[in-house]
mmCIF file of C-alpha atoms in Angstrom:
data_model
loop_
_atom_site.group_PDB
_atom_site.id
_atom_site.type_symbol
_atom_site.label_atom_id
_atom_site.label_comp_id
_atom_site.label_asym_id
_atom_site.label_seq_id
_atom_site.Cartn_x
_atom_site.Cartn_y
_atom_site.Cartn_z
ATOM 1 C CA MET A 1 0.014 -0.004 0.011
ATOM 2 C CA VAL A 2 1.447 3.329 -1.108
ATOM 3 C CA VAL A 3 0.817 6.265 1.229
ATOM 4 C CA GLN A 4 0.193 9.438 -0.713
ATOM 5 C CA PRO A 5 1.824 12.519 0.765
ATOM 6 C CA ALA A 6 -0.507 15.094 2.205
ATOM 7 C CA LYS A 7 -1.414 17.812 -0.184
ATOM 8 C CA THR A 8 -0.226 21.238 0.781
ATOM 9 C CA PRO A 9 -3.083 23.746 0.768
ATOM 10 C CA THR A 10 -2.671 26.463 -1.868
ATOM 11 C CA LYS A 11 -3.918 29.990 -1.932
ATOM 12 C CA ALA A 12 -6.665 28.993 -4.259
ATOM 13 C CA ASP A 13 -7.932 26.412 -1.780
ATOM 14 C CA ALA A 14 -7.802 28.955 1.046
ATOM 15 C CA ARG A 15 -9.862 31.405 -1.031
ATOM 16 C CA GLN A 16 -12.503 28.777 -1.692
ATOM 17 C CA HIS A 17 -13.035 28.326 2.073
ATOM 18 C CA GLU A 18 -12.755 31.948 3.220
ATOM 19 C CA SER A 19 -15.750 33.618 4.792
ATOM 20 C CA TYR A 20 -17.839 36.288 3.081
ATOM 21 C CA GLY A 21 -16.391 38.960 5.370
ATOM 22 C CA ALA A 22 -12.822 37.947 4.479
ATOM 23 C CA LEU A 23 -13.741 37.965 0.815
ATOM 24 C CA VAL A 24 -15.218 41.487 1.091
ATOM 25 C CA TRP A 25 -12.124 42.678 2.979
ATOM 26 C CA ARG A 26 -9.805 41.261 0.301
ATOM 27 C CA ARG A 27 -11.771 43.011 -2.432
ATOM 28 C CA LEU A 28 -11.852 46.245 -0.458
ATOM 29 C CA LYS A 29 -8.048 46.213 -0.055
ATOM 30 C CA ARG A 30 -7.670 46.240 -3.790
ATOM 31 C CA SER A 31 -9.504 49.550 -4.050
ATOM 32 C CA TRP A 32 -7.058 52.336 -3.193
ATOM 33 C CA THR A 33 -9.852 54.914 -3.007
ATOM 34 C CA GLY A 34 -11.811 52.691 -0.615
ATOM 35 C CA MET A 35 -8.775 52.232 1.610
ATOM 36 C CA ILE A 36 -8.089 55.985 1.631
ATOM 37 C CA GLY A 37 -11.698 56.514 2.613
ATOM 38 C CA LEU A 38 -11.431 53.892 5.370
ATOM 39 C CA VAL A 39 -8.274 55.521 6.816
ATOM 40 C CA LEU A 40 -9.831 58.990 6.705
ATOM 41 C CA VAL A 41 -13.018 57.748 8.368
ATOM 42 C CA CYS A 42 -10.972 56.162 11.192
ATOM 43 C CA LEU A 43 -9.031 59.430 11.634
ATOM 44 C CA LEU A 44 -12.310 61.446 11.762
ATOM 45 C CA LEU A 45 -13.750 59.147 14.392
ATOM 46 C CA PHE A 46 -10.508 59.269 16.370
ATOM 47 C CA MET A 47 -10.618 63.108 16.186
ATOM 48 C CA ALA A 48 -14.161 63.160 17.449
ATOM 49 C CA VAL A 49 -13.530 60.762 20.332
ATOM 50 C CA PHE A 50 -10.231 62.381 21.498
ATOM 51 C CA ALA A 51 -11.091 66.010 20.680
ATOM 52 C CA ASP A 52 -10.153 67.101 24.243
ATOM 53 C CA PHE A 53 -6.713 65.622 23.882
ATOM 54 C CA LEU A 54 -6.098 66.910 20.324
ATOM 55 C CA ALA A 55 -7.349 70.453 20.878
ATOM 56 C CA PRO A 56 -4.351 72.668 21.761
ATOM 57 C CA VAL A 57 -6.458 75.391 23.456
ATOM 58 C CA ASP A 58 -9.689 75.581 25.406
ATOM 59 C CA PRO A 59 -12.307 76.130 22.654
ATOM 60 C CA LYS A 60 -14.336 78.490 24.843
ATOM 61 C CA ALA A 61 -11.446 80.698 25.909
ATOM 62 C CA THR A 62 -11.485 84.120 24.320
ATOM 63 C CA GLY A 63 -8.664 86.386 23.196
ATOM 64 C CA VAL A 64 -7.810 88.662 20.296
ATOM 65 C CA GLY A 65 -10.533 88.500 17.666
ATOM 66 C CA PHE A 66 -9.625 87.385 14.121
ATOM 67 C CA ALA A 67 -6.011 86.705 15.005
ATOM 68 C CA PRO A 68 -4.190 85.173 12.024
ATOM 69 C CA PRO A 69 -2.802 81.648 12.150
ATOM 70 C CA GLN A 70 0.557 81.112 13.853
ATOM 71 C CA ALA A 71 3.058 79.176 11.778
ATOM 72 C CA ILE A 72 5.528 76.592 13.159
ATOM 73 C CA HIS A 73 9.155 77.659 12.738
ATOM 74 C CA ILE A 74 12.352 75.735 13.050
ATOM 75 C CA THR A 75 14.661 78.781 12.642
ATOM 76 C CA ASP A 76 15.182 81.925 14.674
ATOM 77 C CA ARG A 77 15.484 85.525 13.521
ATOM 78 C CA ASP A 78 19.019 84.947 12.227
ATOM 79 C CA GLY A 79 18.132 81.738 10.323
ATOM 80 C CA ASN A 80 19.701 79.362 12.821
ATOM 81 C CA PHE A 81 17.991 76.019 13.353
ATOM 82 C CA VAL A 82 16.198 75.691 16.665
ATOM 83 C CA SER A 83 13.594 73.493 18.239
ATOM 84 C CA PRO A 84 10.058 73.874 16.835
ATOM 85 C CA ARG A 85 8.468 77.038 18.016
ATOM 86 C CA SER A 86 5.867 79.623 17.148
ATOM 87 C CA TYR A 87 6.263 83.335 17.354
ATOM 88 C CA PRO A 88 3.259 85.265 18.710
ATOM 89 C CA LEU A 89 2.065 88.226 16.711
ATOM 90 C CA ALA A 90 2.707 91.688 18.140
ATOM 91 C CA ASP A 91 2.645 95.297 17.022
ATOM 92 C CA GLY A 92 5.902 96.362 15.419
ATOM 93 C CA GLN A 93 7.609 99.722 15.453
ATOM 94 C CA ASP A 94 6.929 100.429 11.782
ATOM 95 C CA LEU A 95 3.654 102.034 10.660
ATOM 96 C CA ASP A 96 1.553 101.111 7.643
ATOM 97 C CA PRO A 97 1.894 103.962 5.069
ATOM 98 C CA ILE A 98 -1.815 103.865 4.283
ATOM 99 C CA THR A 99 -3.605 103.213 7.580
ATOM 100 C CA PHE A 100 -0.774 104.549 9.819
ATOM 101 C CA GLN A 101 -1.413 101.585 12.112
ATOM 102 C CA PRO A 102 1.445 99.578 13.633
ATOM 103 C CA VAL A 103 2.473 96.730 11.357
ATOM 104 C CA ILE A 104 1.709 93.380 13.010
ATOM 105 C CA GLY A 105 4.515 90.830 12.801
ATOM 106 C CA PRO A 106 6.139 87.919 14.646
ATOM 107 C CA ASP A 107 7.572 88.687 18.078
ATOM 108 C CA TYR A 108 10.990 87.074 17.888
ATOM 109 C CA ASP A 109 11.886 88.136 21.415
ATOM 110 C CA ASN A 110 9.197 85.965 23.026
ATOM 111 C CA PRO A 111 9.059 82.615 21.185
ATOM 112 C CA GLN A 112 6.632 79.923 22.197
ATOM 113 C CA VAL A 113 8.542 76.633 22.281
ATOM 114 C CA LEU A 114 6.305 73.783 21.074
ATOM 115 C CA GLY A 115 6.187 70.272 22.424
ATOM 116 C CA LEU A 116 4.192 67.061 22.486
ATOM 117 C CA PHE A 117 1.965 65.930 25.373
ATOM 118 C CA VAL A 118 2.182 69.326 27.036
ATOM 119 C CA LYS A 119 0.051 70.579 29.919
ATOM 120 C CA GLY A 120 -2.836 72.827 29.072
ATOM 121 C CA ALA A 121 -6.490 73.429 29.805
ATOM 122 C CA PRO A 122 -7.937 70.723 32.079
ATOM 123 C CA TYR A 123 -10.612 68.391 30.727
ATOM 124 C CA HIS A 124 -12.280 65.055 31.411
ATOM 125 C CA LEU A 125 -11.360 62.313 28.969
ATOM 126 C CA PHE A 126 -14.529 60.398 27.945
ATOM 127 C CA GLY A 127 -16.267 62.667 30.439
ATOM 128 C CA LEU A 128 -14.842 60.675 33.355
ATOM 129 C CA ILE A 129 -11.033 60.758 33.540
ATOM 130 C CA PRO A 130 -9.539 64.122 34.639
ATOM 131 C CA ALA A 131 -6.575 65.107 32.472
ATOM 132 C CA GLU A 132 -4.653 68.149 31.317
ATOM 133 C CA ARG A 133 -2.291 66.747 28.665
ATOM 134 C CA HIS A 134 -2.683 67.838 25.031
ATOM 135 C CA LEU A 135 -1.089 66.381 21.929
ATOM 136 C CA ILE A 136 0.674 69.595 20.903
ATOM 137 C CA GLY A 137 0.986 73.071 22.312
ATOM 138 C CA ALA A 138 3.345 75.564 23.914
ATOM 139 C CA VAL A 139 5.568 74.196 26.651
ATOM 140 C CA ASP A 140 4.818 77.156 28.900
ATOM 141 C CA GLY A 141 1.064 76.682 28.529
ATOM 142 C CA THR A 142 0.367 79.890 26.575
ATOM 143 C CA PRO A 143 -2.267 79.567 23.824
ATOM 144 C CA VAL A 144 -1.088 78.841 20.267
ATOM 145 C CA HIS A 145 -3.565 79.441 17.457
ATOM 146 C CA PHE A 146 -2.444 77.251 14.514
ATOM 147 C CA LEU A 147 -5.579 78.183 12.489
ATOM 148 C CA GLY A 148 -6.163 81.639 13.982
ATOM 149 C CA THR A 149 -9.171 82.765 15.983
ATOM 150 C CA ASP A 150 -12.732 83.762 15.242
ATOM 151 C CA LYS A 151 -14.460 87.098 15.967
ATOM 152 C CA PHE A 152 -14.571 86.386 19.669
ATOM 153 C CA GLY A 153 -10.923 85.336 19.866
ATOM 154 C CA ARG A 154 -11.672 81.583 20.245
ATOM 155 C CA ASP A 155 -9.220 79.102 18.700
ATOM 156 C CA VAL A 156 -10.509 77.848 15.373
ATOM 157 C CA LEU A 157 -8.608 74.531 15.359
ATOM 158 C CA SER A 158 -9.785 73.535 18.816
ATOM 159 C CA ARG A 159 -13.379 74.402 17.906
ATOM 160 C CA ILE A 160 -13.101 72.285 14.777
ATOM 161 C CA PHE A 161 -12.017 69.314 16.835
ATOM 162 C CA TYR A 162 -14.925 69.788 19.258
ATOM 163 C CA GLY A 163 -17.329 70.547 16.442
ATOM 164 C CA SER A 164 -16.632 67.200 14.802
ATOM 165 C CA ARG A 165 -18.384 65.543 17.759
ATOM 166 C CA ILE A 166 -21.683 67.231 17.240
ATOM 167 C CA SER A 167 -21.585 67.050 13.430
ATOM 168 C CA LEU A 168 -20.649 63.370 13.280
ATOM 169 C CA MET A 169 -22.951 62.524 16.206
ATOM 170 C CA ILE A 170 -25.943 64.007 14.430
ATOM 171 C CA ALA A 171 -24.959 62.276 11.173
ATOM 172 C CA LEU A 172 -24.413 58.850 12.750
ATOM 173 C CA THR A 173 -27.580 59.107 14.882
ATOM 174 C CA VAL A 174 -29.785 60.130 11.962
ATOM 175 C CA VAL A 175 -28.367 57.440 9.696
ATOM 176 C CA THR A 176 -28.835 54.776 12.371
ATOM 177 C CA ILE A 177 -32.503 55.699 12.871
ATOM 178 C CA VAL A 178 -33.055 55.919 9.132
ATOM 179 C CA THR A 179 -31.424 52.554 8.538
ATOM 180 C CA VAL A 180 -33.395 50.715 11.266
ATOM 181 C CA ILE A 181 -36.796 52.159 10.262
ATOM 182 C CA GLY A 182 -36.205 52.125 6.496
ATOM 183 C CA THR A 183 -34.819 48.586 6.418
ATOM 184 C CA THR A 184 -37.578 47.160 8.620
ATOM 185 C CA VAL A 185 -40.431 48.863 6.775
ATOM 186 C CA GLY A 186 -38.934 47.996 3.383
ATOM 187 C CA MET A 187 -38.504 44.301 4.184
ATOM 188 C CA VAL A 188 -41.928 43.919 5.777
ATOM 189 C CA SER A 189 -43.648 45.796 2.958
ATOM 190 C CA GLY A 190 -41.881 43.871 0.227
ATOM 191 C CA TYR A 191 -42.407 40.465 1.927
ATOM 192 C CA PHE A 192 -46.140 40.705 2.720
ATOM 193 C CA GLY A 193 -47.147 42.659 -0.349
ATOM 194 C CA GLY A 194 -50.841 43.109 -1.106
ATOM 195 C CA ARG A 195 -52.846 45.853 0.458
ATOM 196 C CA PHE A 196 -50.333 46.462 3.240
ATOM 197 C CA ASP A 197 -47.592 47.062 0.674
ATOM 198 C CA ALA A 198 -49.833 49.391 -1.348
ATOM 199 C CA TRP A 199 -50.723 51.597 1.607
ATOM 200 C CA THR A 200 -47.141 51.617 2.866
ATOM 201 C CA GLN A 201 -45.835 52.772 -0.505
ATOM 202 C CA ARG A 202 -48.409 55.544 -0.654
ATOM 203 C CA LEU A 203 -47.016 56.835 2.683
ATOM 204 C CA VAL A 204 -43.474 56.531 1.344
ATOM 205 C CA GLU A 205 -44.398 58.476 -1.802
ATOM 206 C CA LEU A 206 -46.060 61.154 0.343
ATOM 207 C CA ILE A 207 -42.884 61.655 2.377
ATOM 208 C CA LEU A 208 -40.673 61.642 -0.712
ATOM 209 C CA ALA A 209 -42.909 64.288 -2.309
ATOM 210 C CA PHE A 210 -42.168 66.844 0.411
ATOM 211 C CA PRO A 211 -39.698 69.606 -0.575
ATOM 212 C CA GLN A 212 -37.247 68.698 2.158
ATOM 213 C CA LEU A 213 -35.234 71.897 2.594
ATOM 214 C CA PRO A 214 -38.252 74.256 3.089
ATOM 215 C CA PHE A 215 -39.832 71.609 5.337
ATOM 216 C CA TYR A 216 -36.670 71.426 7.461
ATOM 217 C CA LEU A 217 -36.604 75.172 7.870
ATOM 218 C CA ALA A 218 -40.301 75.336 8.680
ATOM 219 C CA LEU A 219 -40.141 72.671 11.360
ATOM 220 C CA THR A 220 -36.957 73.781 13.024
ATOM 221 C CA SER A 221 -38.240 77.346 13.190
ATOM 222 C CA LEU A 222 -41.092 76.143 15.376
ATOM 223 C CA ILE A 223 -38.722 75.618 18.333
ATOM 224 C CA PRO A 224 -38.426 78.634 20.626
ATOM 225 C CA VAL A 225 -35.037 80.282 20.774
ATOM 226 C CA THR A 226 -34.999 79.779 24.516
ATOM 227 C CA ALA A 227 -35.370 76.010 24.247
ATOM 228 C CA PRO A 228 -32.541 73.910 25.761
ATOM 229 C CA THR A 229 -29.864 72.880 23.313
ATOM 230 C CA HIS A 230 -30.400 69.163 23.780
ATOM 231 C CA VAL A 231 -34.103 69.610 22.946
ATOM 232 C CA PHE A 232 -33.156 71.487 19.794
ATOM 233 C CA ILE A 233 -30.707 68.805 18.666
ATOM 234 C CA ALA A 234 -33.201 66.030 19.422
ATOM 235 C CA PHE A 235 -35.875 67.800 17.368
ATOM 236 C CA VAL A 236 -33.477 68.290 14.448
ATOM 237 C CA ILE A 237 -32.488 64.628 14.548
ATOM 238 C CA LEU A 238 -36.140 63.553 14.583
ATOM 239 C CA VAL A 239 -36.963 65.798 11.650
ATOM 240 C CA MET A 240 -34.033 64.515 9.568
ATOM 241 C CA SER A 241 -34.860 60.937 10.415
ATOM 242 C CA GLY A 242 -38.582 61.326 9.724
ATOM 243 C CA LEU A 243 -37.878 62.603 6.228
ATOM 244 C CA GLY A 244 -34.941 60.345 5.440
ATOM 245 C CA TRP A 245 -36.180 56.782 6.045
ATOM 246 C CA ALA A 246 -38.487 56.720 3.042
ATOM 247 C CA GLN A 247 -35.746 56.488 0.399
ATOM 248 C CA MET A 248 -34.032 53.644 2.306
ATOM 249 C CA SER A 249 -37.372 51.847 2.603
ATOM 250 C CA ARG A 250 -37.983 52.060 -1.139
ATOM 251 C CA GLU A 251 -34.559 50.606 -1.987
ATOM 252 C CA VAL A 252 -34.852 47.734 0.508
ATOM 253 C CA ARG A 253 -38.382 46.946 -0.666
ATOM 254 C CA GLY A 254 -37.086 46.470 -4.216
ATOM 255 C CA LYS A 255 -34.439 43.981 -2.980
ATOM 256 C CA THR A 256 -36.977 42.158 -0.831
ATOM 257 C CA LEU A 257 -39.419 41.713 -3.742
ATOM 258 C CA ALA A 258 -36.730 39.788 -5.628
ATOM 259 C CA LEU A 259 -35.564 37.787 -2.608
ATOM 260 C CA ALA A 260 -39.138 36.711 -1.595
ATOM 261 C CA ARG A 261 -39.379 34.566 -4.703
ATOM 262 C CA ILE A 262 -36.117 32.727 -4.280
ATOM 263 C CA ASP A 263 -36.233 28.959 -3.630
ATOM 264 C CA TYR A 264 -34.760 28.998 -0.110
ATOM 265 C CA VAL A 265 -37.396 31.474 1.046
ATOM 266 C CA ARG A 266 -40.180 29.355 -0.455
ATOM 267 C CA ALA A 267 -38.644 26.325 1.217
ATOM 268 C CA ALA A 268 -38.669 28.067 4.598
ATOM 269 C CA ILE A 269 -42.329 28.954 4.097
ATOM 270 C CA ALA A 270 -43.071 25.314 3.176
ATOM 271 C CA VAL A 271 -41.539 23.905 6.339
ATOM 272 C CA GLY A 272 -43.613 26.318 8.493
ATOM 273 C CA ALA A 273 -41.066 29.014 9.355
ATOM 274 C CA THR A 274 -42.629 32.112 10.859
ATOM 275 C CA ASP A 275 -42.729 35.358 8.913
ATOM 276 C CA ARG A 276 -40.484 37.006 11.500
ATOM 277 C CA ARG A 277 -37.838 34.290 11.116
ATOM 278 C CA ILE A 278 -37.950 34.509 7.314
ATOM 279 C CA ILE A 279 -37.641 38.280 7.304
ATOM 280 C CA PHE A 280 -34.875 38.683 9.791
ATOM 281 C CA GLN A 281 -32.864 35.430 9.293
ATOM 282 C CA HIS A 282 -33.245 34.845 5.550
ATOM 283 C CA ILE A 283 -33.959 38.123 3.872
ATOM 284 C CA LEU A 284 -32.101 40.602 6.110
ATOM 285 C CA PRO A 285 -28.610 38.976 5.625
ATOM 286 C CA ASN A 286 -29.077 39.239 1.902
ATOM 287 C CA VAL A 287 -30.022 42.903 1.868
ATOM 288 C CA LEU A 288 -27.445 43.835 4.499
ATOM 289 C CA SER A 289 -24.691 44.425 1.962
ATOM 290 C CA HIS A 290 -26.823 46.995 0.110
ATOM 291 C CA VAL A 291 -27.755 48.613 3.441
ATOM 292 C CA ILE A 292 -24.109 48.988 4.484
ATOM 293 C CA VAL A 293 -23.230 50.729 1.254
ATOM 294 C CA ALA A 294 -26.292 52.957 1.490
ATOM 295 C CA VAL A 295 -25.306 53.980 5.041
ATOM 296 C CA THR A 296 -21.771 55.015 3.992
ATOM 297 C CA LEU A 297 -23.251 57.072 1.155
ATOM 298 C CA ALA A 298 -25.963 58.648 3.355
ATOM 299 C CA ILE A 299 -23.660 59.957 6.059
ATOM 300 C CA PRO A 300 -22.054 62.645 3.826
ATOM 301 C CA SER A 301 -25.495 63.931 2.849
ATOM 302 C CA VAL A 302 -26.460 64.355 6.514
ATOM 303 C CA VAL A 303 -23.158 66.084 7.284
ATOM 304 C CA LEU A 304 -23.712 68.555 4.462
ATOM 305 C CA LEU A 305 -27.327 69.130 5.501
ATOM 306 C CA GLU A 306 -26.329 69.730 9.135
ATOM 307 C CA SER A 307 -23.568 72.158 8.039
ATOM 308 C CA PHE A 308 -26.063 74.046 5.849
ATOM 309 C CA LEU A 309 -28.705 74.231 8.551
ATOM 310 C CA GLY A 310 -26.104 75.217 11.131
ATOM 311 C CA PHE A 311 -24.925 77.974 8.833
ATOM 312 C CA LEU A 312 -28.497 79.264 8.732
ATOM 313 C CA GLY A 313 -28.804 78.877 12.500
ATOM 314 C CA PHE A 314 -31.387 76.058 12.448
ATOM 315 C CA ALA A 315 -29.323 73.063 13.660
ATOM 316 C CA VAL A 316 -27.129 73.708 16.694
ATOM 317 C CA LYS A 317 -27.262 76.546 19.141
ATOM 318 C CA PRO A 318 -24.424 77.932 21.321
ATOM 319 C CA PRO A 319 -22.716 77.017 23.607
ATOM 320 C CA LEU A 320 -22.501 73.752 21.570
ATOM 321 C CA ILE A 321 -20.051 73.695 18.679
ATOM 322 C CA SER A 322 -20.554 72.264 15.220
ATOM 323 C CA TRP A 323 -18.930 72.859 11.847
ATOM 324 C CA GLY A 324 -22.085 74.465 10.487
ATOM 325 C CA LEU A 325 -22.388 76.812 13.440
ATOM 326 C CA MET A 326 -18.756 77.884 12.970
ATOM 327 C CA LEU A 327 -19.501 78.863 9.379
ATOM 328 C CA GLN A 328 -21.903 81.562 10.536
ATOM 329 C CA ASP A 329 -18.865 83.841 10.840
ATOM 330 C CA THR A 330 -18.444 83.607 7.028
ATOM 331 C CA ALA A 331 -21.800 85.238 6.281
ATOM 332 C CA THR A 332 -20.274 88.348 4.766
ATOM 333 C CA TYR A 333 -17.740 88.688 1.920
ATOM 334 C CA SER A 334 -15.705 91.262 3.867
ATOM 335 C CA VAL A 335 -14.993 88.728 6.611
ATOM 336 C CA ILE A 336 -13.982 86.029 4.116
ATOM 337 C CA GLY A 337 -11.705 88.423 2.216
ATOM 338 C CA SER A 338 -10.047 89.788 5.331
ATOM 339 C CA TYR A 339 -9.943 86.604 7.465
ATOM 340 C CA PRO A 340 -9.908 83.602 5.084
ATOM 341 C CA TRP A 341 -8.872 81.167 7.890
ATOM 342 C CA ILE A 342 -12.458 81.335 9.118
ATOM 343 C CA LEU A 343 -13.286 78.987 6.206
ATOM 344 C CA SER A 344 -11.200 76.179 7.786
ATOM 345 C CA PRO A 345 -14.280 74.120 8.787
ATOM 346 C CA VAL A 346 -15.180 73.846 5.096
ATOM 347 C CA ALA A 347 -12.030 71.776 4.532
ATOM 348 C CA PHE A 348 -13.023 69.294 7.249
ATOM 349 C CA VAL A 349 -16.539 69.028 5.835
ATOM 350 C CA LEU A 350 -15.129 68.282 2.386
ATOM 351 C CA VAL A 351 -12.726 65.677 3.782
ATOM 352 C CA THR A 352 -15.606 64.027 5.647
ATOM 353 C CA VAL A 353 -17.796 63.913 2.524
ATOM 354 C CA PHE A 354 -14.917 62.544 0.437
ATOM 355 C CA ALA A 355 -13.960 59.929 3.084
ATOM 356 C CA PHE A 356 -17.432 58.386 3.388
ATOM 357 C CA ASN A 357 -18.128 58.591 -0.340
ATOM 358 C CA ALA A 358 -14.800 56.897 -1.155
ATOM 359 C CA LEU A 359 -15.432 54.172 1.442
ATOM 360 C CA GLY A 360 -18.963 53.679 0.095
ATOM 361 C CA ASP A 361 -17.700 53.296 -3.481
ATOM 362 C CA GLY A 362 -15.103 50.772 -2.372
ATOM 363 C CA LEU A 363 -17.676 48.787 -0.384
ATOM 364 C CA ARG A 364 -20.140 48.817 -3.272
ATOM 365 C CA ASP A 365 -17.620 46.946 -5.393
ATOM 366 C CA ALA A 366 -16.457 44.678 -2.575
ATOM 367 C CA VAL A 367 -19.816 43.472 -1.273
ATOM 368 C CA ASP A 368 -20.640 41.800 -4.600
ATOM 369 C CA PRO A 369 -17.461 39.775 -5.191
ATOM 370 C CA TYR A 370 -19.174 37.205 -7.340
#
């Protein structure tokens, strides 16, 4: 009897036995835009979670209004290499020949030496752990404004870090509610069909027929200005969710209509499986890939909508901070022309939109590997 040597498993054999999640991940890694989007999304979430640690200055502390950004220098006045530092702006001895005002320039006599993990404004990490270390800042604890200040002298970069929490929280909460309601209604409507499906779709068509932007403005304007900020945010989330689930429901219903006629669903019905089991254990896993892609593509829309409503003053009220609320300072062309650093939140909004759209495009190609 001849003993055959054991066959060494090849990469092709491993791919035949890999799970669906591993297959999707392998396809996603081939998409460089999808991977860039994934890295940027992780960085955005990290920025929102650790905003206290990343912010170099207390976002509510006031100072000189519309102070320009402070650059990081590695040379002194004579051009010699020194440790990283920033020179605060101060009035010089020369006068502007037109305005006869002192020319503002870097104060080389009082440099602010920069360092990592420096002490600064105290905060509570995760709302529980008291801390005072910040990622970057001046060693002596003086405020450094890397992106300048707003009209009240508040640090723009620190407010951007804190504003990411509210903007992303609203977007993720709205998309979660929209996904749960839209997916459930879509699957139930497509599975049962008949009169229930007809009436459900008429409701969906009614919601989709609303002009959303005027409706947003009309509903949010009903809240009194004196209402607490958490009530205002909750109302905005409910309004966005109430008008957003219909599109998700229509898409999931279309997928369910096709899946309800597949053999394994009919076999489950034949053996006496309950409707609930069929919907959530047989249909839901097959529409989940489409839902995941729809979620990644819906988040940028909510971020843009929140920024627009915040710019108009209908989303977030002070003392909370959001990217849209920060853009209220750019309402006039004179401010934009004189203080362009006030537009910094726009860059973070664009990066967020690009990150989730790129990740959604990569997932859309990866979730259908066959």
